[in-house]
Tab-separated table of C-alpha atoms in Angstrom:
chain	number	residue	atom	x	y	z
I	1	MET	CA	-33.470	81.801	64.586
I	2	TYR	CA	-36.340	84.361	64.010
I	3	ILE	CA	-39.148	83.751	61.899
I	4	LYS	CA	-41.893	86.587	61.224
I	5	ASN	CA	-45.183	85.123	62.948
I	6	ASP	CA	-46.951	85.472	59.285
I	7	ASP	CA	-44.265	83.213	57.815
I	8	LEU	CA	-44.082	80.960	60.525
I	9	GLN	CA	-48.277	80.296	60.015
I	10	TYR	CA	-47.373	79.600	56.281
I	11	ILE	CA	-45.087	77.032	56.906
I	12	ILE	CA	-46.776	75.422	59.400
I	13	LYS	CA	-50.194	75.779	57.014
I	14	THR	CA	-48.433	74.615	54.207
I	15	PHE	CA	-47.241	71.177	55.770
I	16	LYS	CA	-50.317	70.168	57.674
I	17	SER	CA	-51.765	70.431	54.499
I	18	PHE	CA	-49.158	67.744	53.167
I	19	ASN	CA	-50.439	65.372	56.580
I	20	TYR	CA	-46.986	66.247	58.721
I	21	SER	CA	-47.493	65.694	62.039
I	22	LYS	CA	-47.174	68.531	64.732
I	23	LYS	CA	-43.623	66.502	65.896
I	24	GLU	CA	-42.381	66.751	62.131
I	25	ILE	CA	-43.605	70.382	61.675
I	26	ASN	CA	-41.082	71.538	64.457
I	27	LYS	CA	-38.694	69.956	63.038
I	28	ILE	CA	-39.121	71.877	59.254
I	29	ILE	CA	-39.380	74.983	61.532
I	30	LYS	CA	-36.232	74.111	62.894
I	31	ASN	CA	-34.726	73.730	59.289
I	32	PHE	CA	-35.966	77.052	58.210
I	33	ASN	CA	-32.619	77.763	56.869
I	34	TYR	CA	-32.677	75.707	54.160
I	35	TYR	CA	-35.257	77.281	52.688
I	36	LYS	CA	-35.255	80.896	54.239
I	37	LYS	CA	-34.138	82.222	51.158
I	38	HIS	CA	-36.817	80.596	48.812
I	39	LEU	CA	-39.870	80.913	51.120
I	40	PHE	CA	-42.300	81.831	48.605
I	41	LYS	CA	-41.556	78.854	46.809
I	42	ILE	CA	-42.168	76.065	49.559
I	43	GLN	CA	-45.753	75.394	48.387
I	44	SER	CA	-45.429	74.819	44.918
I	45	SER	CA	-41.884	73.155	45.019
I	46	TYR	CA	-43.339	70.830	47.806
I	47	GLU	CA	-46.523	69.802	45.559
I	48	PHE	CA	-43.965	68.687	42.704
I	49	TYR	CA	-41.505	66.888	45.036
I	50	ASN	CA	-44.482	65.159	46.646
I	51	THR	CA	-46.111	64.456	43.087
I	52	LYS	CA	-43.007	63.340	41.427
I	53	MET	CA	-42.546	60.900	44.530
I	54	LEU	CA	-45.756	59.284	44.514
I	55	GLU	CA	-45.413	59.045	40.639
I	56	PHE	CA	-42.243	56.680	41.745
I	57	GLY	CA	-44.355	54.650	43.440
I	58	TYR	CA	-43.325	55.946	47.346
I	59	SER	CA	-45.557	55.752	50.345
I	60	GLU	CA	-46.271	59.404	52.254
I	61	GLU	CA	-43.551	58.216	54.769
I	62	ILE	CA	-40.797	57.730	52.861
I	63	ILE	CA	-41.880	61.022	51.122
I	64	HIS	CA	-41.607	62.314	54.902
I	65	ALA	CA	-38.641	60.769	55.561
I	66	LEU	CA	-36.266	61.762	52.942
I	67	PHE	CA	-37.663	65.355	53.386
I	68	LEU	CA	-37.150	65.672	56.845
I	69	GLU	CA	-33.173	64.102	56.635
I	70	PHE	CA	-32.677	66.476	53.270
I	71	PRO	CA	-34.893	69.176	53.279
I	72	LYS	CA	-33.964	70.951	49.878
I	73	VAL	CA	-35.107	67.976	48.090
I	74	MET	CA	-38.402	69.572	47.550
I	75	PHE	CA	-36.563	71.993	45.062
I	76	CYS	CA	-35.355	68.979	43.440
I	77	ARG	CA	-35.880	69.126	39.847
I	78	PHE	CA	-35.830	65.044	39.211
I	79	ARG	CA	-33.030	65.783	35.914
I	80	ASN	CA	-33.527	62.523	33.551
I	81	ASN	CA	-36.769	61.389	36.099
I	82	LYS	CA	-34.492	60.628	38.866
I	83	LEU	CA	-33.354	60.862	41.919
I	84	ARG	CA	-30.421	62.040	42.899
I	85	GLN	CA	-27.906	59.023	44.575
I	86	GLU	CA	-28.024	60.181	47.863
I	87	TYR	CA	-31.488	60.467	48.060
I	88	LEU	CA	-31.516	56.739	46.906
I	89	ASP	CA	-28.871	55.886	49.645
I	90	PHE	CA	-31.051	57.326	52.677
I	91	ILE	CA	-34.510	55.596	51.269
I	92	ASP	CA	-32.712	52.036	50.931
I	93	GLN	CA	-31.206	52.402	54.249
I	94	TYR	CA	-34.474	54.163	56.072
I	95	GLN	CA	-36.322	50.766	54.293
I	96	THR	CA	-33.997	48.716	55.682
I	97	CYS	CA	-34.111	50.493	59.452
I	98	GLN	CA	-38.058	50.369	58.874
I	99	ARG	CA	-38.194	46.494	58.300
I	100	ALA	CA	-35.640	45.858	61.065
I	101	LYS	CA	-38.100	48.079	63.642
I	102	GLU	CA	-40.794	45.978	62.485
I	103	SER	CA	-38.928	42.514	63.282
I	104	ALA	CA	-37.880	44.045	66.809
I	105	LEU	CA	-40.340	42.281	68.634
I	106	VAL	CA	-42.139	38.877	69.089
I	107	SER	CA	-45.681	38.629	67.511
I	108	GLU	CA	-48.716	40.160	69.219
I	109	PHE	CA	-49.631	38.546	72.522
I	110	HIS	CA	-46.567	36.494	72.326
I	111	TYR	CA	-44.488	37.340	75.002
I	112	GLU	CA	-42.023	34.838	76.897
I	113	PHE	CA	-40.971	37.203	79.912
I	114	ASP	CA	-39.568	33.806	82.204
I	115	LYS	CA	-36.896	33.087	79.505
I	116	ILE	CA	-36.159	36.890	79.209
I	117	LYS	CA	-35.469	36.787	82.820
I	118	GLN	CA	-33.446	33.418	83.583
I	119	ILE	CA	-31.295	35.017	80.491
I	120	LEU	CA	-30.397	37.940	82.184
I	121	LYS	CA	-30.071	36.310	85.749
I	122	PHE	CA	-27.297	33.875	83.314
I	123	TYR	CA	-25.272	37.292	82.946
I	124	ASP	CA	-26.160	38.092	86.735
I	125	VAL	CA	-28.367	41.181	86.352
I	126	ASP	CA	-30.061	41.975	89.724
I	127	ASP	CA	-33.379	41.076	91.108
I	128	GLU	CA	-34.135	44.757	91.122
I	129	ARG	CA	-32.612	45.372	87.663
I	130	ILE	CA	-35.098	42.574	86.198
I	131	ASN	CA	-38.097	44.207	88.121
I	132	ASN	CA	-37.324	47.388	87.029
I	133	ALA	CA	-37.569	46.539	83.368
I	134	PHE	CA	-40.599	44.543	83.570
I	135	ALA	CA	-42.005	47.273	85.898
I	136	HIS	CA	-40.969	50.260	82.966
I	137	LYS	CA	-41.802	47.981	80.201
I	138	LEU	CA	-38.044	48.425	78.631
I	139	PRO	CA	-38.172	47.228	75.187
I	140	ILE	CA	-35.902	44.278	75.988
I	141	ILE	CA	-38.821	42.198	77.896
I	142	PHE	CA	-40.661	42.085	74.467
I	143	MET	CA	-37.689	40.769	72.836
I	144	ASP	CA	-37.942	37.083	71.084
I	145	PRO	CA	-35.458	35.116	73.468
I	146	ASP	CA	-33.699	33.501	71.035
I	147	GLN	CA	-32.733	36.915	69.800
I	148	LEU	CA	-31.969	38.073	73.024
I	149	SER	CA	-29.044	35.403	73.643
I	150	LYS	CA	-27.655	35.743	70.566
I	151	ASN	CA	-27.214	39.036	70.613
I	152	LEU	CA	-25.586	38.609	74.007
I	153	SER	CA	-22.937	35.631	72.144
I	154	PHE	CA	-22.380	38.505	69.837
I	155	TYR	CA	-20.433	39.932	72.281
I	156	ILE	CA	-18.764	36.973	73.666
I	157	LYS	CA	-17.990	35.956	70.379
I	158	ASN	CA	-16.756	39.170	69.289
I	159	GLY	CA	-13.864	39.933	72.444
I	160	LEU	CA	-15.716	41.288	75.227
I	161	THR	CA	-15.339	39.253	78.867
I	162	LYS	CA	-18.830	38.047	80.506
I	163	GLU	CA	-17.882	40.753	83.225
I	164	GLU	CA	-18.069	43.434	80.585
I	165	LEU	CA	-21.061	42.455	79.036
I	166	ARG	CA	-22.517	42.216	82.752
I	167	THR	CA	-20.907	46.118	83.141
I	168	ILE	CA	-22.700	46.779	79.678
I	169	LEU	CA	-26.527	45.111	80.796
I	170	LYS	CA	-26.033	47.149	84.433
I	171	LEU	CA	-25.582	50.488	82.795
I	172	ASN	CA	-28.118	50.261	79.974
I	173	LEU	CA	-30.400	46.675	79.344
I	174	ASN	CA	-31.925	48.137	76.061
I	175	SER	CA	-28.303	48.346	74.919
I	176	VAL	CA	-28.320	44.447	73.496
I	177	CYS	CA	-31.858	45.193	71.967
I	178	PHE	CA	-31.307	45.156	68.292
I	179	THR	CA	-31.934	42.704	65.232
I	180	ASP	CA	-30.490	40.857	62.529
I	181	ASP	CA	-30.907	43.205	60.069
I	182	GLU	CA	-29.626	46.081	62.065
I	183	LEU	CA	-26.329	44.190	63.015
I	184	GLU	CA	-25.924	42.535	59.129
I	185	ASP	CA	-26.670	46.288	58.152
I	186	PHE	CA	-24.216	48.040	60.914
I	187	THR	CA	-21.263	45.658	60.169
I	188	LYS	CA	-21.417	46.608	56.178
I	189	ILE	CA	-21.350	50.193	56.743
I	190	ILE	CA	-18.390	50.399	59.124
I	191	VAL	CA	-16.441	49.115	56.893
I	192	ALA	CA	-16.311	52.197	55.041
I	193	PHE	CA	-14.690	54.300	58.104
I	194	GLY	CA	-12.147	51.460	58.014
I	195	LEU	CA	-13.308	49.855	61.353
I	196	THR	CA	-14.674	46.054	62.244
I	197	ILE	CA	-16.607	44.442	64.431
I	198	GLU	CA	-13.457	43.810	66.994
I	199	SER	CA	-12.316	47.331	66.376
I	200	TYR	CA	-15.670	48.750	67.492
I	201	LEU	CA	-16.126	46.569	70.201
I	202	GLU	CA	-12.497	48.257	71.300
I	203	ILE	CA	-14.254	51.183	71.253
I	204	VAL	CA	-17.623	50.040	73.358
I	205	LYS	CA	-14.544	48.757	76.004
I	206	LYS	CA	-13.374	52.527	76.445
I	207	MET	CA	-16.102	53.768	77.151
I	208	LEU	CA	-16.993	50.775	79.946
I	209	ALA	CA	-14.500	52.244	81.410
I	210	ARG	CA	-15.962	55.622	81.966
I	211	ASN	CA	-18.840	53.969	82.725
I	212	SER	CA	-21.054	54.946	79.594
I	213	VAL	CA	-22.430	52.521	77.080
I	214	ILE	CA	-22.111	53.227	73.092
I	215	THR	CA	-25.579	50.947	71.916
I	216	LEU	CA	-24.980	49.220	68.359
I	217	LYS	CA	-28.363	51.154	67.180
I	218	GLU	CA	-27.149	54.463	68.140
I	219	SER	CA	-23.969	53.439	66.623
I	220	LEU	CA	-25.472	52.686	63.272
I	221	GLU	CA	-27.493	55.232	63.607
I	222	PHE	CA	-24.630	57.702	63.213
I	223	PHE	CA	-22.119	55.541	60.565
I	224	THR	CA	-25.682	55.950	58.700
I	225	TRP	CA	-25.597	59.710	59.281
I	226	ALA	CA	-22.152	60.252	58.815
I	227	HIS	CA	-22.216	58.148	55.011
I	228	SER	CA	-24.599	60.145	53.786
I	229	LYS	CA	-22.008	63.572	54.031
I	230	LYS	CA	-19.111	64.006	52.105
I	231	PHE	CA	-16.464	63.436	55.049
I	232	ASP	CA	-13.549	61.564	54.370
I	233	TYR	CA	-14.411	58.285	56.239
I	234	GLN	CA	-10.976	56.875	57.151
I	235	LYS	CA	-10.357	60.186	59.189
I	236	ILE	CA	-13.598	59.429	60.976
I	237	GLY	CA	-13.439	55.654	61.678
I	238	ASN	CA	-9.841	57.245	63.389
I	239	GLY	CA	-11.495	59.877	65.021
I	240	ILE	CA	-14.202	57.716	66.435
I	241	LYS	CA	-11.648	55.681	68.182
I	242	THR	CA	-10.594	58.390	70.488
I	243	SER	CA	-13.594	60.427	70.897
I	244	SER	CA	-17.012	59.825	72.446
I	245	ILE	CA	-18.999	61.044	69.945
I	246	LEU	CA	-20.847	57.646	69.560
I	247	LEU	CA	-22.453	58.371	72.716
I	248	LYS	CA	-24.171	61.750	70.560
I	249	SER	CA	-25.424	59.590	67.796
I	250	ASN	CA	-28.820	61.080	67.806
I	251	PRO	CA	-29.201	61.843	63.775
I	252	ASP	CA	-31.138	65.424	64.826
I	253	TYR	CA	-28.191	66.396	67.252
I	254	LEU	CA	-25.588	65.210	64.843
I	255	GLU	CA	-27.078	67.377	61.980
I	256	ARG	CA	-27.602	70.373	63.851
I	257	SER	CA	-24.196	70.717	64.911
I	258	TYR	CA	-23.263	70.140	61.177
I	259	ASN	CA	-25.367	73.325	60.500
I	260	ASP	CA	-23.913	75.229	63.150
I	261	ILE	CA	-20.763	74.584	61.394
I	262	MET	CA	-22.276	75.669	58.202
I	263	ASP	CA	-24.029	78.683	59.474
I	264	LEU	CA	-20.302	80.001	60.100
I	265	GLY	CA	-19.624	80.672	56.321
I	266	TYR	CA	-18.425	77.661	55.664
I	267	THR	CA	-19.268	75.404	52.496
I	268	GLU	CA	-20.191	72.032	52.515
I	269	GLU	CA	-16.845	70.906	51.261
I	270	ASP	CA	-15.298	72.840	54.110
I	271	THR	CA	-17.666	71.694	56.555
I	272	CYS	CA	-17.133	68.112	56.058
I	273	SER	CA	-13.408	68.508	56.661
I	274	ILE	CA	-13.378	70.743	59.380
I	275	ILE	CA	-15.391	67.578	60.652
I	276	SER	CA	-13.048	65.098	59.560
I	277	GLY	CA	-10.566	66.640	61.443
I	278	ALA	CA	-11.801	67.294	64.453
I	279	LEU	CA	-14.767	64.777	65.470
I	280	THR	CA	-15.256	66.103	68.451
I	281	ILE	CA	-16.275	69.309	67.165
I	282	LEU	CA	-19.955	67.633	66.448
I	283	GLY	CA	-19.976	68.334	70.572
I	284	VAL	CA	-19.262	71.628	70.501
I	285	LYS	CA	-22.254	74.340	70.572
I	286	GLY	CA	-22.713	76.665	67.800
I	287	LYS	CA	-22.391	79.460	69.971
I	288	ASN	CA	-19.147	78.577	71.332
I	289	LEU	CA	-17.819	77.692	67.709
I	290	LYS	CA	-18.495	81.414	66.717
I	291	ASN	CA	-16.987	82.569	70.071
I	292	LYS	CA	-14.432	80.876	69.294
I	293	ARG	CA	-13.595	82.200	65.747
I	294	ASP	CA	-14.103	85.601	66.796
I	295	VAL	CA	-10.977	85.340	69.053
I	296	LEU	CA	-9.076	85.018	65.961
I	297	LYS	CA	-11.170	88.600	64.661
I	298	GLU	CA	-9.652	89.960	68.011
I	299	PHE	CA	-6.365	89.786	66.795
I	300	ASP	CA	-6.784	91.381	63.073
I	301	PHE	CA	-6.614	87.896	61.323
I	302	SER	CA	-8.819	88.686	57.977
I	303	GLU	CA	-11.766	86.307	57.343
I	304	GLU	CA	-9.560	84.782	54.761
I	305	GLU	CA	-7.117	83.945	56.799
I	306	ILE	CA	-9.333	82.472	59.620
I	307	ILE	CA	-11.123	80.051	57.185
I	308	TYR	CA	-7.704	79.093	56.307
I	309	ILE	CA	-6.961	78.211	59.752
I	310	THR	CA	-9.661	76.344	61.028
I	311	ILE	CA	-9.776	74.387	57.498
I	312	VAL	CA	-6.221	73.489	57.834
I	313	PHE	CA	-6.510	73.110	61.984
I	314	PRO	CA	-9.757	72.322	62.985
I	315	ALA	CA	-8.970	71.199	66.436
I	316	TYR	CA	-8.776	74.909	66.834
I	317	PHE	CA	-12.346	74.476	67.421
I	318	THR	CA	-11.653	72.562	70.494
I	319	MET	CA	-9.863	74.320	72.633
I	320	GLY	CA	-10.823	76.378	75.019
I	321	GLU	CA	-11.776	80.206	74.168
I	322	GLU	CA	-9.215	81.795	77.185
I	323	ASN	CA	-6.962	79.057	75.899
I	324	LEU	CA	-6.585	80.432	72.205
I	325	ARG	CA	-6.886	84.146	73.439
I	326	GLU	CA	-3.592	83.406	75.938
I	327	LYS	CA	-1.686	81.697	72.844
I	328	LEU	CA	-2.327	84.527	70.310
I	329	LYS	CA	-1.750	87.105	72.520
I	330	VAL	CA	1.835	85.551	72.436
I	331	ILE	CA	2.094	84.891	69.372
I	332	VAL	CA	1.079	88.306	68.129
I	333	HIS	CA	3.657	90.108	71.000
I	334	HIS	CA	6.324	88.416	69.629
I	335	ASN	CA	5.932	89.283	65.903
I	336	LEU	CA	4.822	85.265	65.107
I	337	VAL	CA	1.857	85.651	62.877
I	338	SER	CA	3.383	84.603	59.995
I	339	ALA	CA	4.569	81.000	61.830
I	340	ILE	CA	0.673	80.609	62.206
I	341	LEU	CA	-0.351	81.260	58.910
I	342	ASP	CA	2.118	78.924	57.595
I	343	ASN	CA	1.294	76.082	59.848
I	344	PRO	CA	-1.799	76.591	61.355
I	345	ARG	CA	-1.028	73.735	63.648
I	346	ASN	CA	1.513	75.576	65.351
I	347	LEU	CA	-1.286	76.604	67.607
I	348	ILE	CA	-0.872	72.989	69.223
I	349	GLN	CA	1.450	74.890	71.343
I	350	GLY	CA	1.098	76.527	75.248
I	351	ALA	CA	1.265	79.760	75.731
I	352	LYS	CA	4.161	79.523	78.480
I	353	LEU	CA	6.417	77.179	76.118
I	354	THR	CA	6.136	79.908	72.971
I	355	GLU	CA	6.786	82.606	75.537
I	356	ALA	CA	9.627	80.630	77.323
I	357	ARG	CA	11.583	79.955	73.857
I	358	CYS	CA	10.915	83.091	72.838
I	359	ASN	CA	12.786	84.828	75.757
I	360	TYR	CA	15.255	82.132	75.781
I	361	LEU	CA	16.429	82.814	72.176
I	362	LYS	CA	16.465	86.635	72.245
I	363	LEU	CA	18.658	86.000	75.443
I	364	TYR	CA	20.727	83.963	74.240
I	365	TYR	CA	20.737	84.594	70.706
I	366	PRO	CA	20.107	88.035	70.032
I	367	ASN	CA	21.146	88.376	66.675
I	368	ILE	CA	18.643	85.765	65.646
I	369	GLN	CA	16.506	87.117	62.766
I	370	PRO	CA	13.026	87.349	63.036
I	371	THR	CA	11.685	84.909	60.347
I	372	GLU	CA	13.915	82.245	61.876
I	373	LEU	CA	13.115	82.855	65.456
I	374	ALA	CA	9.069	82.633	63.689
I	375	LYS	CA	9.744	79.251	62.541
I	376	ASP	CA	12.310	77.561	65.094
I	377	ILE	CA	10.007	78.733	68.252
I	378	PHE	CA	7.514	75.690	67.237
I	379	LYS	CA	9.914	72.852	66.716
I	380	LYS	CA	9.548	69.396	68.311
I	381	LYS	CA	11.592	69.272	72.180
I	382	CYS	CA	14.093	67.324	70.473
I	383	ASP	CA	14.680	69.217	67.312
I	384	PHE	CA	14.805	72.639	69.550
I	385	ASN	CA	17.378	71.708	71.751
I	386	LYS	CA	19.374	70.044	69.435
I	387	LYS	CA	19.821	73.266	67.444
I	388	TYR	CA	19.793	75.756	70.853
I	389	GLY	CA	20.747	73.657	73.689
I	390	ASN	CA	19.160	73.811	77.042
I	391	ARG	CA	20.782	76.056	79.745
I	392	GLU	CA	20.376	74.678	82.966
I	393	ASP	CA	19.041	78.570	83.927
I	394	ASN	CA	16.373	78.352	81.391
I	395	VAL	CA	13.620	76.446	81.056
I	396	ILE	CA	12.776	76.151	77.433
I	397	ASN	CA	10.114	72.830	77.196
I	398	GLU	CA	7.626	73.770	79.882
I	399	PRO	CA	4.547	71.728	79.332
I	400	GLU	CA	1.843	73.481	78.604
I	401	SER	CA	-0.041	73.430	82.037
I	402	SER	CA	3.418	75.291	83.829
I	403	ASN	CA	3.289	77.639	86.150
I	404	ASP	CA	6.697	79.018	85.479
I	405	SER	CA	6.035	82.551	86.836
I	406	SER	CA	9.072	84.091	84.652
I	407	VAL	CA	6.508	83.872	82.077
I	408	ASN	CA	4.534	87.141	81.799
I	409	LEU	CA	1.034	86.836	79.096
I	410	GLN	CA	-0.441	90.160	80.265
I	411	TYR	CA	-0.558	91.604	76.905
I	412	LYS	CA	-2.489	93.738	74.865
I	413	ASN	CA	-4.239	92.561	71.867
I	414	THR	CA	-2.920	94.586	69.258
I	415	LEU	CA	0.487	95.063	68.551
């Protein structure tokens, strides 16, 4: 993302005049792609946006927060003198979160350190860990003891064992710092994704087995962010059950990942479809996404075909670059491209299995038609064996990790 110095100084000067902090301006600069085509309009557009929002009675804090979340809002024309619903939803969520933050701490100069320590000792948090919490002034020590007890009871009441809760506290004491309002918001929002508190805590348990802690506050950030997009919420909910994305729930990180996909030339609708179908793509860096997409270009797939393949089979982006290249070498060499265009999900099959099956069919069924071969080579194991049998001297259902030395994958990238 290159920005000419004059343009950069113009951006900084403009938003400093509207009282944006250095940190906020850094974020505005990172979001340059949202307005780079209309750079000459940002001064007048933002002035109009700011004036209208003030007329509606919103504070400068809300005006800033909405713009930082949706930079394109500065070009809003306020049709019918109203804000779009997604902007109203964000403002409502933001205000709710701010109220929750304000109520997170006990009254000023009213701390109950002894009770906090007593609660932590009850859950077998060791003295070193407790002393460290006080030494580093962790948020947990400033909590209302009743709120802390209530939060810990929440986990126990909903299916976690005391031992599992101990593990959470051992790994991250601040993970239990949330308010009643945050819990209420969280409980409501996960319903849209087909989840319940119980199913959410099952995900928490899975992460605990990997010595990782999912925090409720960070999870709320993820679901709030996801709810602002046009995702397939049910797919997102299912994807969360097998993904570690809730460990990377910072909205800035998520938005950056979202934009990395958009920057590849996909529409907003296509981007949401891709992420919904393969949630773990949010953990893939933009450069890696481009490199994997370019692998298809190496094998002469057109831009239209590339878009089609990656939208229908978004898990393509979660595979290793060399793994994809090996699969495509075999596919192109055996003239199986039509099978990929008919069903991009066929790319799931490993290169060695595809090669072994092709050799098998060409050896024992030399008269097989190319169209039939392309169709059958990607059949399920049971269906393939039912139709063609399984000769003892040919392994045709090797797993992807096969070390079969008879498989030669040293093909050129072209036919």
